[in-house]
Amino acid sequence: MLIRQRKLRREQAKSDICCDGLSEERYNIAFHCNPALLSITSSVDGAFIDVNHAWLEAMGYRREEVIGHRPLEMAMIDAHELLKLRETVSIQGTFKNVQTRLRTKQGKEMICLVSGSMIRLNGKDCFFSSLVDITDQRRMEKELSRLDRLSLIGQMAGGIGHEIRNPLQTVRGFLQLFQRKEIYREDWPHFELMINELDQANAIISEVLSLARTRSSKLELKNLNLIVHKMAPLLHARAFSQNKHLEISLDYIPMVMVDEREIGRMLFNLAQNGLEAMEERKSLTIRTYTLASGQAVLEIRDQGKGISPEIAERLGTPFVTNKDGGTGLGLAVCFSIAERHNAKIEFETGAQGTTFYVLFPGPVSSGAVAVQ
C-alpha cells in the first residue's frame, strides 16, 4: 500500500511538471506574441522582470538593456508621470486607460494609454501593464482641431475682410492727396508714416483673406531646388540686413507637383520667421534632401531660443505667436499652402533652435538635380 502511494505521488509530480511546462509555454506564447505592449515589473523597486517583443520593438530597446532596470534610470518616463501611476495602483490596485507620456530609446515621445494590475508571479507580487500607443491618434485629433479653427477664422475673415479693406483704401487715397499739397510739406514724414501703417494693416488683411480662400493651387511639375535658388538672393539680402548668416545646401531630390508662387511664399515666411527668432551673427540653414521613402524634404533650421510648449501646441493657428507684435498669420498661411499641396509640415524645437520640415508627397520623378 505504501509503495503504491509513493508511486502515485511520483506520477502526480510528473504530471504537475508537465502541466507547469505546458502552462509556461502557453504563457510565453500569450505574452511574447501579443501585439499589445506588455511588461511585468517588480512591486518592490519597479525594475523590469519581463517585456514582450512588441514592447521592445516599439520602445527601441534590446531585451538585455531592459530586464533588471527601472523606467526612471532609463529616462523613459518622467518622475511625476510614474508617481501618478503608482498612486493609482496603491489606491485602486488596478487601472485602465490612463494617459501617460513615455520616451523611446531614441528620445521620441509617445503618448500611451496604460492599463495595469497587481499579479502574483513565482510567489512574488508584480505589476502587469499593457500599453497602447495613441501618438498618431492624438496628433491627428490636434490637426483636425487646428483645421477647424482655421476654417472658422477663415469664414469670419472672408466676411469682414473686404468691408475693412475698402475704407482703408479710401483713407490711404486721401492721405496721398493731402501729402502732395504745399501746405502740408512739413508734415510729409507724418503722412508717409500713416500710409506705411495703412499698408501694414492692408497686408495683414490680405494674409487673413488668403486663409479664407478655398481655391485650389495651380500644381505643376517643378524642381524644388530651382525654387529655392530663385529665392536665395532675397533671403541672403534679408539675412545680411540683420547681420545674420544664411546657409543653403541643396541635394539631389525628385521633381514635385507644386505651385511655384505659393511654395516661394511659404519658404520666405518660414525663413523670415527663423531669421527673426535669432540674435545677430547666428545662422539660418535651408536644406533639401530625399527620405528613404522617396519624399522630397525642405528643411529650415534656425539657431534661436526655440518655441515655448504653450505656443508649440497651437502653432499654425492665426494670431498664435511668440514674436512681439507678431500675428502668427505667416505660419498659418504656410500650413494652409502645405495642405493645398498634400504636403506635411513638421517641426522640432528646443533651446538650440527650431527646425521646420516640409514633406512633399512623391516621388513623381527622379530628374531633379542639385543647384548651387
Tab-separated table of C-alpha atoms in Angstrom:
chain	number	residue	atom	x	y	z
A	1	MET	CA	0.000	0.000	0.000
A	2	LEU	CA	2.783	2.418	0.947
A	3	ILE	CA	4.684	1.564	-2.237
A	4	ARG	CA	1.563	2.200	-4.290
A	5	GLN	CA	1.022	5.631	-2.658
A	6	ARG	CA	4.629	6.629	-3.384
A	7	LYS	CA	4.181	5.554	-6.991
A	8	LEU	CA	1.016	7.648	-7.280
A	9	ARG	CA	2.808	10.693	-5.785
A	10	ARG	CA	5.671	10.291	-8.301
A	11	GLU	CA	3.201	10.086	-11.169
A	12	GLN	CA	1.336	13.154	-9.843
A	13	ALA	CA	4.621	15.069	-9.568
A	14	LYS	CA	5.486	14.174	-13.157
A	15	SER	CA	2.016	15.308	-14.215
A	16	ASP	CA	2.439	18.613	-12.332
A	17	ILE	CA	5.806	19.184	-14.014
A	18	CYS	CA	4.234	18.547	-17.422
A	19	CYS	CA	1.372	20.915	-16.587
A	20	ASP	CA	3.798	23.577	-15.338
A	21	GLY	CA	5.821	23.222	-18.515
A	22	LEU	CA	2.682	23.458	-20.616
A	23	SER	CA	1.474	26.488	-18.621
A	24	GLU	CA	4.835	28.209	-19.052
A	25	GLU	CA	4.772	27.502	-22.775
A	26	ARG	CA	1.262	28.919	-23.053
A	27	TYR	CA	2.295	31.948	-21.012
A	28	ASN	CA	5.278	32.610	-23.286
A	29	ILE	CA	3.118	32.371	-26.395
A	30	ALA	CA	0.363	34.563	-24.951
A	31	PHE	CA	2.807	37.132	-23.560
A	32	HIS	CA	5.518	37.416	-26.183
A	33	CYS	CA	3.330	37.003	-29.277
A	34	ASN	CA	0.733	39.513	-28.096
A	35	PRO	CA	0.582	42.638	-30.345
A	36	ALA	CA	-0.048	44.828	-27.278
A	37	LEU	CA	2.955	46.363	-25.478
A	38	LEU	CA	3.191	44.222	-22.330
A	39	SER	CA	5.553	44.438	-19.367
A	40	ILE	CA	5.966	42.989	-15.872
A	41	THR	CA	7.775	44.982	-13.198
A	42	SER	CA	8.738	44.346	-9.601
A	43	SER	CA	6.412	45.776	-6.955
A	44	VAL	CA	9.461	46.349	-4.734
A	45	ASP	CA	11.766	48.530	-6.848
A	46	GLY	CA	9.892	48.860	-10.152
A	47	ALA	CA	12.591	47.037	-12.149
A	48	PHE	CA	11.524	45.245	-15.317
A	49	ILE	CA	11.097	41.476	-14.916
A	50	ASP	CA	9.841	40.783	-18.424
A	51	VAL	CA	8.701	42.626	-21.566
A	52	ASN	CA	7.299	41.209	-24.769
A	53	HIS	CA	8.530	41.554	-28.352
A	54	ALA	CA	6.001	44.268	-29.250
A	55	TRP	CA	7.207	46.381	-26.299
A	56	LEU	CA	10.869	46.027	-27.334
A	57	GLU	CA	10.106	46.927	-30.946
A	58	ALA	CA	8.040	49.997	-30.060
A	59	MET	CA	10.468	51.312	-27.428
A	60	GLY	CA	13.610	50.561	-29.452
A	61	TYR	CA	15.484	48.538	-26.802
A	62	ARG	CA	17.177	45.165	-26.754
A	63	ARG	CA	15.987	42.764	-24.079
A	64	GLU	CA	19.258	42.861	-22.121
A	65	GLU	CA	19.015	46.668	-21.938
A	66	VAL	CA	15.670	46.452	-20.142
A	67	ILE	CA	15.489	43.471	-17.767
A	68	GLY	CA	16.592	44.446	-14.254
A	69	HIS	CA	16.472	48.177	-14.982
A	70	ARG	CA	13.928	50.723	-13.770
A	71	PRO	CA	11.962	53.079	-16.060
A	72	LEU	CA	13.357	56.186	-14.353
A	73	GLU	CA	17.000	55.210	-14.802
A	74	MET	CA	16.239	54.514	-18.471
A	75	ALA	CA	14.734	58.034	-18.745
A	76	MET	CA	11.678	56.567	-20.434
A	77	ILE	CA	9.200	58.272	-18.098
A	78	ASP	CA	9.212	61.454	-16.023
A	79	ALA	CA	9.106	61.126	-12.247
A	80	HIS	CA	5.728	62.865	-11.886
A	81	GLU	CA	4.156	60.571	-14.513
A	82	LEU	CA	5.480	57.489	-12.699
A	83	LEU	CA	4.275	58.826	-9.336
A	84	LYS	CA	0.801	59.333	-10.789
A	85	LEU	CA	0.669	55.682	-11.909
A	86	ARG	CA	1.965	54.371	-8.576
A	87	GLU	CA	-0.590	56.387	-6.617
A	88	THR	CA	-3.364	54.973	-8.790
A	89	VAL	CA	-2.112	51.414	-8.222
A	90	SER	CA	-1.760	51.881	-4.460
A	91	ILE	CA	-5.313	53.207	-4.178
A	92	GLN	CA	-7.163	51.026	-6.676
A	93	GLY	CA	-4.853	48.061	-7.202
A	94	THR	CA	-5.730	48.205	-10.882
A	95	PHE	CA	-6.439	50.848	-13.503
A	96	LYS	CA	-7.431	51.113	-17.147
A	97	ASN	CA	-6.546	53.512	-19.983
A	98	VAL	CA	-4.623	56.116	-18.001
A	99	GLN	CA	-2.915	58.502	-20.434
A	100	THR	CA	0.813	58.998	-19.903
A	101	ARG	CA	3.874	60.090	-21.866
A	102	LEU	CA	6.859	57.827	-22.476
A	103	ARG	CA	10.153	58.199	-24.327
A	104	THR	CA	11.715	55.610	-26.592
A	105	LYS	CA	15.421	54.795	-26.546
A	106	GLN	CA	15.849	57.230	-29.449
A	107	GLY	CA	14.197	60.016	-27.420
A	108	LYS	CA	10.935	60.071	-29.364
A	109	GLU	CA	7.950	60.935	-27.190
A	110	MET	CA	4.992	58.549	-27.175
A	111	ILE	CA	1.507	59.208	-25.846
A	112	CYS	CA	0.146	55.954	-24.413
A	113	LEU	CA	-2.889	54.569	-22.655
A	114	VAL	CA	-1.680	52.401	-19.765
A	115	SER	CA	-3.715	49.631	-18.161
A	116	GLY	CA	-2.370	47.519	-15.320
A	117	SER	CA	-2.947	45.464	-12.214
A	118	MET	CA	-1.071	43.622	-9.482
A	119	ILE	CA	-0.372	39.928	-10.134
A	120	ARG	CA	1.367	37.072	-8.326
A	121	LEU	CA	4.297	35.593	-10.262
A	122	ASN	CA	6.634	32.915	-8.881
A	123	GLY	CA	5.465	33.725	-5.375
A	124	LYS	CA	6.183	37.449	-5.696
A	125	ASP	CA	3.928	40.478	-6.103
A	126	CYS	CA	4.474	42.062	-9.515
A	127	PHE	CA	2.853	44.708	-11.629
A	128	PHE	CA	1.493	43.743	-15.057
A	129	SER	CA	0.897	46.578	-17.527
A	130	SER	CA	-0.299	46.967	-21.090
A	131	LEU	CA	0.434	49.977	-23.309
A	132	VAL	CA	-1.487	51.263	-26.321
A	133	ASP	CA	0.362	53.828	-28.447
A	134	ILE	CA	-2.083	56.628	-29.353
A	135	THR	CA	0.528	59.160	-30.511
A	136	ASP	CA	-0.700	59.247	-34.116
A	137	GLN	CA	-4.320	59.399	-32.991
A	138	ARG	CA	-3.676	62.399	-30.716
A	139	ARG	CA	-1.646	64.113	-33.448
A	140	MET	CA	-4.492	63.616	-35.901
A	141	GLU	CA	-7.013	64.977	-33.397
A	142	LYS	CA	-4.854	68.080	-32.871
A	143	GLU	CA	-4.526	68.589	-36.619
A	144	LEU	CA	-8.287	68.286	-37.129
A	145	SER	CA	-8.856	70.760	-34.304
A	146	ARG	CA	-6.354	73.163	-35.862
A	147	LEU	CA	-8.039	72.877	-39.262
A	148	ASP	CA	-11.433	73.525	-37.669
A	149	ARG	CA	-10.080	76.700	-36.056
A	150	LEU	CA	-8.548	77.787	-39.361
A	151	SER	CA	-11.828	77.183	-41.148
A	152	LEU	CA	-13.794	79.200	-38.600
A	153	ILE	CA	-11.332	82.091	-38.658
A	154	GLY	CA	-11.258	81.965	-42.443
A	155	GLN	CA	-15.036	82.183	-42.678
A	156	MET	CA	-15.115	85.149	-40.298
A	157	ALA	CA	-12.249	86.845	-42.130
A	158	GLY	CA	-13.882	86.357	-45.506
A	159	GLY	CA	-17.000	88.061	-44.221
A	160	ILE	CA	-15.379	91.191	-42.803
A	161	GLY	CA	-12.045	91.470	-44.649
A	162	HIS	CA	-13.346	93.310	-47.700
A	163	GLU	CA	-15.532	95.572	-45.554
A	164	ILE	CA	-12.420	96.715	-43.665
A	165	ARG	CA	-10.122	96.970	-46.683
A	166	ASN	CA	-12.330	99.330	-48.708
A	167	PRO	CA	-12.414	102.154	-46.086
A	168	LEU	CA	-8.650	101.776	-45.579
A	169	GLN	CA	-8.052	102.270	-49.295
A	170	THR	CA	-10.204	105.401	-49.203
A	171	VAL	CA	-8.245	106.834	-46.262
A	172	ARG	CA	-4.949	105.985	-47.977
A	173	GLY	CA	-6.037	107.755	-51.157
A	174	PHE	CA	-6.917	110.976	-49.321
A	175	LEU	CA	-3.639	110.879	-47.364
A	176	GLN	CA	-1.699	110.672	-50.631
A	177	LEU	CA	-3.764	113.556	-51.996
A	178	PHE	CA	-3.107	115.786	-48.970
A	179	GLN	CA	0.556	114.782	-48.954
A	180	ARG	CA	1.050	116.486	-52.331
A	181	LYS	CA	-0.319	119.832	-51.127
A	182	GLU	CA	2.270	122.506	-50.465
A	183	ILE	CA	0.633	123.489	-47.188
A	184	TYR	CA	1.468	120.073	-45.710
A	185	ARG	CA	5.091	119.922	-46.906
A	186	GLU	CA	6.489	119.988	-43.349
A	187	ASP	CA	4.180	117.118	-42.371
A	188	TRP	CA	5.324	114.853	-45.219
A	189	PRO	CA	7.142	112.375	-42.862
A	190	HIS	CA	3.945	112.016	-40.822
A	191	PHE	CA	1.901	111.306	-43.937
A	192	GLU	CA	4.474	108.730	-45.027
A	193	LEU	CA	4.266	107.039	-41.621
A	194	MET	CA	0.459	106.907	-41.745
A	195	ILE	CA	0.484	105.466	-45.268
A	196	ASN	CA	3.011	102.805	-44.238
A	197	GLU	CA	0.858	101.840	-41.257
A	198	LEU	CA	-2.189	101.528	-43.502
A	199	ASP	CA	-0.162	99.348	-45.888
A	200	GLN	CA	0.811	97.133	-42.952
A	201	ALA	CA	-2.832	96.791	-41.931
A	202	ASN	CA	-3.750	96.001	-45.533
A	203	ALA	CA	-1.033	93.318	-45.670
A	204	ILE	CA	-2.456	91.661	-42.553
A	205	ILE	CA	-5.933	91.681	-44.091
A	206	SER	CA	-4.503	90.091	-47.245
A	207	GLU	CA	-2.944	87.310	-45.164
A	208	VAL	CA	-6.243	86.676	-43.391
A	209	LEU	CA	-8.174	86.661	-46.659
A	210	SER	CA	-5.722	84.171	-48.145
A	211	LEU	CA	-6.705	81.781	-45.341
A	212	ALA	CA	-10.365	82.260	-46.182
A	213	ARG	CA	-9.920	81.304	-49.832
A	214	THR	CA	-10.780	77.743	-50.722
A	215	ARG	CA	-9.296	77.860	-54.216
A	216	SER	CA	-7.026	75.056	-55.343
A	217	SER	CA	-3.368	75.643	-56.118
A	218	LYS	CA	-2.088	75.530	-59.706
A	219	LEU	CA	0.154	72.483	-59.391
A	220	GLU	CA	2.890	71.875	-61.949
A	221	LEU	CA	5.873	69.538	-62.067
A	222	LYS	CA	8.728	71.642	-60.668
A	223	ASN	CA	12.276	71.361	-59.394
A	224	LEU	CA	12.125	72.423	-55.740
A	225	ASN	CA	15.833	73.254	-55.792
A	226	LEU	CA	15.260	75.830	-58.545
A	227	ILE	CA	12.538	77.494	-56.464
A	228	VAL	CA	14.942	77.771	-53.512
A	229	HIS	CA	17.667	79.011	-55.873
A	230	LYS	CA	15.399	81.800	-57.180
A	231	MET	CA	14.529	82.878	-53.638
A	232	ALA	CA	18.165	82.798	-52.451
A	233	PRO	CA	19.157	86.414	-53.367
A	234	LEU	CA	16.177	87.864	-51.472
A	235	LEU	CA	16.805	85.649	-48.442
A	236	HIS	CA	20.546	86.435	-48.434
A	237	ALA	CA	19.707	90.156	-48.516
A	238	ARG	CA	17.322	89.762	-45.575
A	239	ALA	CA	19.922	87.885	-43.557
A	240	PHE	CA	22.666	90.394	-44.405
A	241	SER	CA	20.493	93.362	-43.378
A	242	GLN	CA	20.017	91.743	-39.951
A	243	ASN	CA	23.710	90.817	-39.532
A	244	LYS	CA	22.890	87.111	-39.729
A	245	HIS	CA	24.114	84.263	-41.899
A	246	LEU	CA	22.248	82.128	-44.416
A	247	GLU	CA	23.477	78.704	-45.495
A	248	ILE	CA	21.837	76.786	-48.344
A	249	SER	CA	22.524	73.117	-49.095
A	250	LEU	CA	20.598	71.544	-51.990
A	251	ASP	CA	20.746	67.805	-52.540
A	252	TYR	CA	19.518	65.637	-55.404
A	253	ILE	CA	15.741	65.383	-54.974
A	254	PRO	CA	12.774	64.208	-57.067
A	255	MET	CA	10.582	66.590	-59.023
A	256	VAL	CA	7.430	67.636	-57.166
A	257	MET	CA	3.958	68.862	-58.111
A	258	VAL	CA	3.755	72.389	-56.660
A	259	ASP	CA	2.511	75.909	-57.216
A	260	GLU	CA	5.839	77.730	-57.539
A	261	ARG	CA	4.499	81.073	-56.316
A	262	GLU	CA	2.921	79.556	-53.214
A	263	ILE	CA	5.969	77.441	-52.333
A	264	GLY	CA	8.157	80.523	-52.715
A	265	ARG	CA	5.873	82.369	-50.331
A	266	MET	CA	5.966	79.504	-47.830
A	267	LEU	CA	9.773	79.368	-47.990
A	268	PHE	CA	10.003	83.126	-47.461
A	269	ASN	CA	7.658	83.047	-44.447
A	270	LEU	CA	9.491	80.153	-42.778
A	271	ALA	CA	12.908	81.697	-43.451
A	272	GLN	CA	11.781	85.123	-42.234
A	273	ASN	CA	10.419	83.587	-39.022
A	274	GLY	CA	13.744	81.815	-38.493
A	275	LEU	CA	15.756	84.992	-39.026
A	276	GLU	CA	13.554	86.972	-36.637
A	277	ALA	CA	13.938	84.258	-33.980
A	278	MET	CA	17.752	84.571	-33.926
A	279	GLU	CA	20.225	87.018	-32.479
A	280	GLU	CA	22.885	88.675	-34.634
A	281	ARG	CA	25.686	86.527	-36.124
A	282	LYS	CA	23.566	83.379	-35.876
A	283	SER	CA	22.948	81.139	-38.894
A	284	LEU	CA	19.822	80.030	-40.716
A	285	THR	CA	20.180	76.820	-42.735
A	286	ILE	CA	17.975	75.815	-45.669
A	287	ARG	CA	18.344	72.258	-46.977
A	288	THR	CA	16.665	69.950	-49.448
A	289	TYR	CA	17.077	66.177	-49.434
A	290	THR	CA	15.224	62.924	-50.061
A	291	LEU	CA	13.921	60.470	-47.471
A	292	ALA	CA	14.253	56.721	-47.870
A	293	SER	CA	10.560	56.705	-48.831
A	294	GLY	CA	11.390	58.910	-51.829
A	295	GLN	CA	9.748	62.045	-50.401
A	296	ALA	CA	11.388	65.402	-51.081
A	297	VAL	CA	12.011	67.453	-47.931
A	298	LEU	CA	12.524	71.190	-47.492
A	299	GLU	CA	14.205	71.916	-44.151
A	300	ILE	CA	14.603	75.347	-42.497
A	301	ARG	CA	16.688	75.363	-39.310
A	302	ASP	CA	17.345	78.394	-37.104
A	303	GLN	CA	19.568	78.980	-34.079
A	304	GLY	CA	17.003	80.805	-31.989
A	305	LYS	CA	15.789	80.083	-28.471
A	306	GLY	CA	13.077	77.654	-29.517
A	307	ILE	CA	9.311	77.806	-29.181
A	308	SER	CA	7.582	77.538	-25.815
A	309	PRO	CA	5.432	74.413	-25.282
A	310	GLU	CA	2.305	76.559	-24.926
A	311	ILE	CA	2.848	78.150	-28.346
A	312	ALA	CA	4.109	74.944	-29.995
A	313	GLU	CA	0.865	73.212	-29.017
A	314	ARG	CA	-1.146	75.627	-31.192
A	315	LEU	CA	1.434	76.538	-33.821
A	316	GLY	CA	-0.114	77.350	-37.186
A	317	THR	CA	-3.218	78.944	-35.690
A	318	PRO	CA	-3.701	82.605	-36.694
A	319	PHE	CA	-2.730	85.135	-34.012
A	320	VAL	CA	-0.787	82.500	-32.050
A	321	THR	CA	2.858	83.604	-31.983
A	322	ASN	CA	5.819	84.093	-29.655
A	323	LYS	CA	7.017	87.218	-31.505
A	324	ASP	CA	6.367	90.638	-30.025
A	325	GLY	CA	3.991	92.411	-32.372
A	326	GLY	CA	3.563	89.279	-34.500
A	327	THR	CA	0.239	87.979	-35.789
A	328	GLY	CA	1.044	84.322	-36.448
A	329	LEU	CA	-0.584	84.702	-39.862
A	330	GLY	CA	2.583	83.949	-41.831
A	331	LEU	CA	2.887	80.474	-40.352
A	332	ALA	CA	-0.857	79.875	-40.663
A	333	VAL	CA	-0.517	80.652	-44.377
A	334	CYS	CA	2.357	78.133	-44.598
A	335	PHE	CA	0.183	75.380	-43.119
A	336	SER	CA	-2.630	76.346	-45.485
A	337	ILE	CA	-0.296	76.169	-48.506
A	338	ALA	CA	1.059	72.801	-47.374
A	339	GLU	CA	-2.478	71.473	-47.027
A	340	ARG	CA	-3.334	72.515	-50.598
A	341	HIS	CA	-0.218	70.648	-51.793
A	342	ASN	CA	-0.999	67.499	-49.769
A	343	ALA	CA	2.317	68.227	-48.059
A	344	LYS	CA	3.018	67.981	-44.353
A	345	ILE	CA	4.784	70.457	-42.057
A	346	GLU	CA	6.546	69.060	-39.011
A	347	PHE	CA	8.861	70.812	-36.572
A	348	GLU	CA	11.314	70.183	-33.762
A	349	THR	CA	12.156	72.856	-31.221
A	350	GLY	CA	14.447	73.251	-28.246
A	351	ALA	CA	16.925	75.564	-26.563
A	352	GLN	CA	19.265	75.307	-29.576
A	353	GLY	CA	16.667	76.439	-32.098
A	354	THR	CA	13.764	75.284	-34.234
A	355	THR	CA	13.692	73.172	-37.389
A	356	PHE	CA	10.744	73.056	-39.786
A	357	TYR	CA	10.359	70.166	-42.218
A	358	VAL	CA	8.088	70.385	-45.255
A	359	LEU	CA	7.478	66.854	-46.564
A	360	PHE	CA	6.144	66.770	-50.111
A	361	PRO	CA	4.161	63.823	-51.475
A	362	GLY	CA	6.028	61.759	-54.003
A	363	PRO	CA	8.118	60.715	-55.637
A	364	VAL	CA	6.915	61.960	-59.031
A	365	SER	CA	10.182	61.850	-60.920
A	366	SER	CA	13.874	61.456	-60.192
A	367	GLY	CA	15.002	64.033	-62.735
A	368	ALA	CA	15.953	66.832	-60.343
A	369	VAL	CA	19.495	67.976	-59.799
A	370	ALA	CA	21.228	69.935	-57.081
A	371	VAL	CA	21.501	73.647	-57.842
A	372	GLN	CA	24.206	75.558	-56.015
